[in-house]
Amino acid sequence: MKRLTSTLALITLAASSAAFAADFSTLDADGNGAISKQEAAVDAELSKHFDKLDTDGNGELSKEEFEQA
Ligand SMILES: [Ca+2]
Ligand SMILES: [Ca+2]
């Protein structure tokens, strides 16, 4: 009696919970470590929430500010 054991491995892709399509480094086009309003303009959603996310009000989103999105 042959017993055939087949194991189905379900590959669960780590679900990215990023709220925006692009990630920080992509959005930070000039690579200065912050997302300016101009850089944020490529993402409509991010652009919409920019002022809210810019908690220190310096006109740019730091990585920390971006990640709280
Ligand atoms: Ca930048
Ligand atoms: Ca800021």
Coordinates of N, CA and C and ligand atoms in Angstrom, one line a residue:
M1 N 0.8 -1.2 0.0 CA 0.0 0.0 0.0 C 0.9 1.2 0.0
K2 N 0.7 2.0 -1.0 CA 1.5 3.2 -1.1 C 0.7 4.4 -0.6
R3 N 1.4 5.1 0.2 CA 0.8 6.3 0.7 C 1.6 7.5 0.1
L4 N 0.8 8.2 -0.6 CA 1.4 9.4 -1.2 C 1.1 10.6 -0.4
T5 N 2.1 11.1 0.1 CA 1.8 12.4 0.9 C 2.2 13.6 0.0
S6 N 1.3 14.4 -0.2 CA 1.6 15.6 -0.9 C 1.5 16.8 0.0
T7 N 2.5 17.5 0.0 CA 2.4 18.7 0.9 C 2.3 19.9 0.0
L8 N 1.2 20.6 0.3 CA 1.0 21.9 -0.4 C 1.6 23.0 0.4
A9 N 2.6 23.6 -0.1 CA 3.1 24.7 0.6 C 2.4 26.0 0.1
L10 N 1.8 26.6 1.0 CA 1.2 27.9 0.7 C 2.2 29.0 0.9
I11 N 2.4 29.6 -0.2 CA 3.4 30.7 0.0 C 2.6 32.0 0.2
T12 N 2.9 32.5 1.4 CA 2.2 33.7 1.7 C 3.2 34.9 1.5
L13 N 2.9 35.7 0.6 CA 3.7 36.8 0.3 C 3.5 37.8 1.5
A14 N 4.6 38.3 2.0 CA 4.5 39.3 3.0 C 3.7 40.4 2.6
A15 N 2.6 40.6 3.2 CA 1.7 41.6 2.7 C 2.2 43.0 3.1
S16 N 2.5 43.7 2.1 CA 3.0 45.1 2.4 C 1.8 46.0 2.8
S17 N 2.0 46.6 4.0 CA 0.9 47.4 4.4 C 1.1 48.9 4.1
A18 N 2.0 49.1 3.2 CA 2.3 50.5 2.7 C 1.1 51.1 2.2
A19 N 0.8 52.3 2.6 CA -0.4 52.9 2.2 C -0.3 53.5 0.8
F20 N 0.9 53.7 0.4 CA 1.1 54.3 -0.9 C 1.8 53.4 -1.9
A21 N 1.5 53.6 -3.2 CA 2.0 52.7 -4.2 C 3.6 52.7 -4.2
A22 N 4.1 53.9 -4.1 CA 5.6 54.0 -4.2 C 6.2 54.0 -2.8
D23 N 7.4 53.5 -2.7 CA 8.0 53.6 -1.3 C 8.9 54.8 -1.2
F24 N 9.4 55.0 0.0 CA 10.0 56.2 0.3 C 11.2 56.6 -0.6
S25 N 12.0 55.6 -0.8 CA 13.2 55.9 -1.7 C 12.8 56.2 -3.1
T26 N 11.7 55.6 -3.6 CA 11.3 55.9 -4.9 C 10.7 57.3 -5.0
L27 N 10.0 57.7 -4.0 CA 9.4 59.0 -4.0 C 10.5 60.1 -3.7
D28 N 11.5 59.8 -3.0 CA 12.6 60.7 -2.7 C 13.5 60.8 -3.9
A29 N 13.0 61.4 -5.0 CA 13.7 61.4 -6.3 C 15.1 61.9 -6.2
D30 N 15.4 63.0 -5.4 CA 16.7 63.5 -5.3 C 17.6 62.9 -4.2
G31 N 17.0 61.9 -3.5 CA 17.7 61.2 -2.6 C 18.3 61.9 -1.4
N32 N 17.6 63.0 -1.0 CA 18.1 63.8 0.2 C 17.5 63.3 1.5
G33 N 16.8 62.2 1.5 CA 16.3 61.7 2.7 C 15.0 62.3 3.2
A34 N 14.4 63.1 2.3 CA 13.1 63.7 2.6 C 12.3 63.8 1.4
I35 N 11.0 63.8 1.5 CA 10.1 63.9 0.3 C 9.5 65.3 0.3
S36 N 9.9 66.1 -0.7 CA 9.4 67.4 -0.8 C 8.0 67.4 -1.4
K37 N 7.3 68.5 -1.3 CA 5.9 68.5 -1.8 C 5.9 68.2 -3.3
Q38 N 7.0 68.7 -4.0 CA 7.1 68.4 -5.4 C 7.3 66.9 -5.7
E39 N 8.1 66.3 -4.9 CA 8.3 64.8 -5.1 C 7.0 64.1 -4.7
A40 N 6.3 64.5 -3.8 CA 5.1 63.9 -3.4 C 4.0 64.0 -4.4
A41 N 4.2 65.0 -5.3 CA 3.1 65.2 -6.3 C 2.9 64.0 -7.3
V42 N 3.9 63.1 -7.4 CA 3.7 62.0 -8.2 C 2.7 61.0 -7.7
D43 N 2.4 61.1 -6.4 CA 1.4 60.2 -5.8 C 0.2 61.1 -5.3
A44 N -0.9 60.9 -6.0 CA -2.1 61.7 -5.6 C -2.5 61.6 -4.2
E45 N -2.5 60.4 -3.7 CA -2.9 60.2 -2.3 C -2.0 60.8 -1.3
L46 N -0.7 60.6 -1.6 CA 0.3 61.2 -0.7 C 0.2 62.7 -0.8
S47 N 0.1 63.2 -1.9 CA -0.1 64.7 -2.1 C -1.2 65.2 -1.3
K48 N -2.3 64.5 -1.3 CA -3.5 64.9 -0.6 C -3.3 65.0 0.9
H49 N -2.5 64.1 1.4 CA -2.3 64.0 2.8 C -1.0 64.7 3.3
F50 N -0.3 65.3 2.4 CA 1.0 65.8 2.6 C 1.1 66.7 3.9
D51 N 0.2 67.7 3.9 CA 0.3 68.6 5.0 C 0.0 67.9 6.4
K52 N -0.9 66.9 6.4 CA -1.2 66.2 7.6 C 0.0 65.4 8.0
L53 N 0.7 64.8 7.1 CA 1.8 63.9 7.4 C 3.0 64.7 7.8
D54 N 3.1 65.9 7.3 CA 4.3 66.7 7.7 C 4.1 67.3 9.1
T55 N 4.3 66.5 10.1 CA 3.9 66.9 11.4 C 4.8 68.0 12.0
D56 N 6.0 68.1 11.5 CA 6.8 69.2 12.0 C 6.7 70.4 11.2
G57 N 5.9 70.3 10.1 CA 5.6 71.5 9.3 C 6.8 72.1 8.6
N58 N 7.9 71.3 8.3 CA 9.0 71.9 7.6 C 8.9 71.8 6.1
G59 N 7.7 71.3 5.6 CA 7.5 71.3 4.1 C 8.1 70.1 3.4
E60 N 8.6 69.2 4.2 CA 9.1 67.9 3.7 C 8.7 66.8 4.6
L61 N 8.6 65.6 4.0 CA 8.3 64.4 4.8 C 9.6 63.7 5.0
S62 N 9.9 63.5 6.3 CA 11.0 62.6 6.7 C 10.5 61.2 6.5
K63 N 11.4 60.3 6.6 CA 11.1 58.9 6.6 C 10.1 58.5 7.7
E64 N 10.3 59.1 8.9 CA 9.4 58.8 10.0 C 8.0 59.4 9.7
E65 N 8.0 60.6 9.2 CA 6.7 61.1 8.9 C 6.0 60.3 7.8
F66 N 6.7 59.9 6.8 CA 6.1 59.1 5.7 C 5.6 57.8 6.3
E67 N 6.3 57.2 7.2 CA 6.0 55.8 7.6 C 4.8 55.8 8.6
Q68 N 4.4 56.9 9.1 CA 3.2 57.0 10.0 C 2.0 57.0 9.1
A69 N 2.1 57.1 7.8 CA 1.0 57.1 6.9 C 0.2 55.8 7.0
Ligands
CA1 CA 13.9 64.6 -1.7
CA2 CA 8.5 67.3 8.0

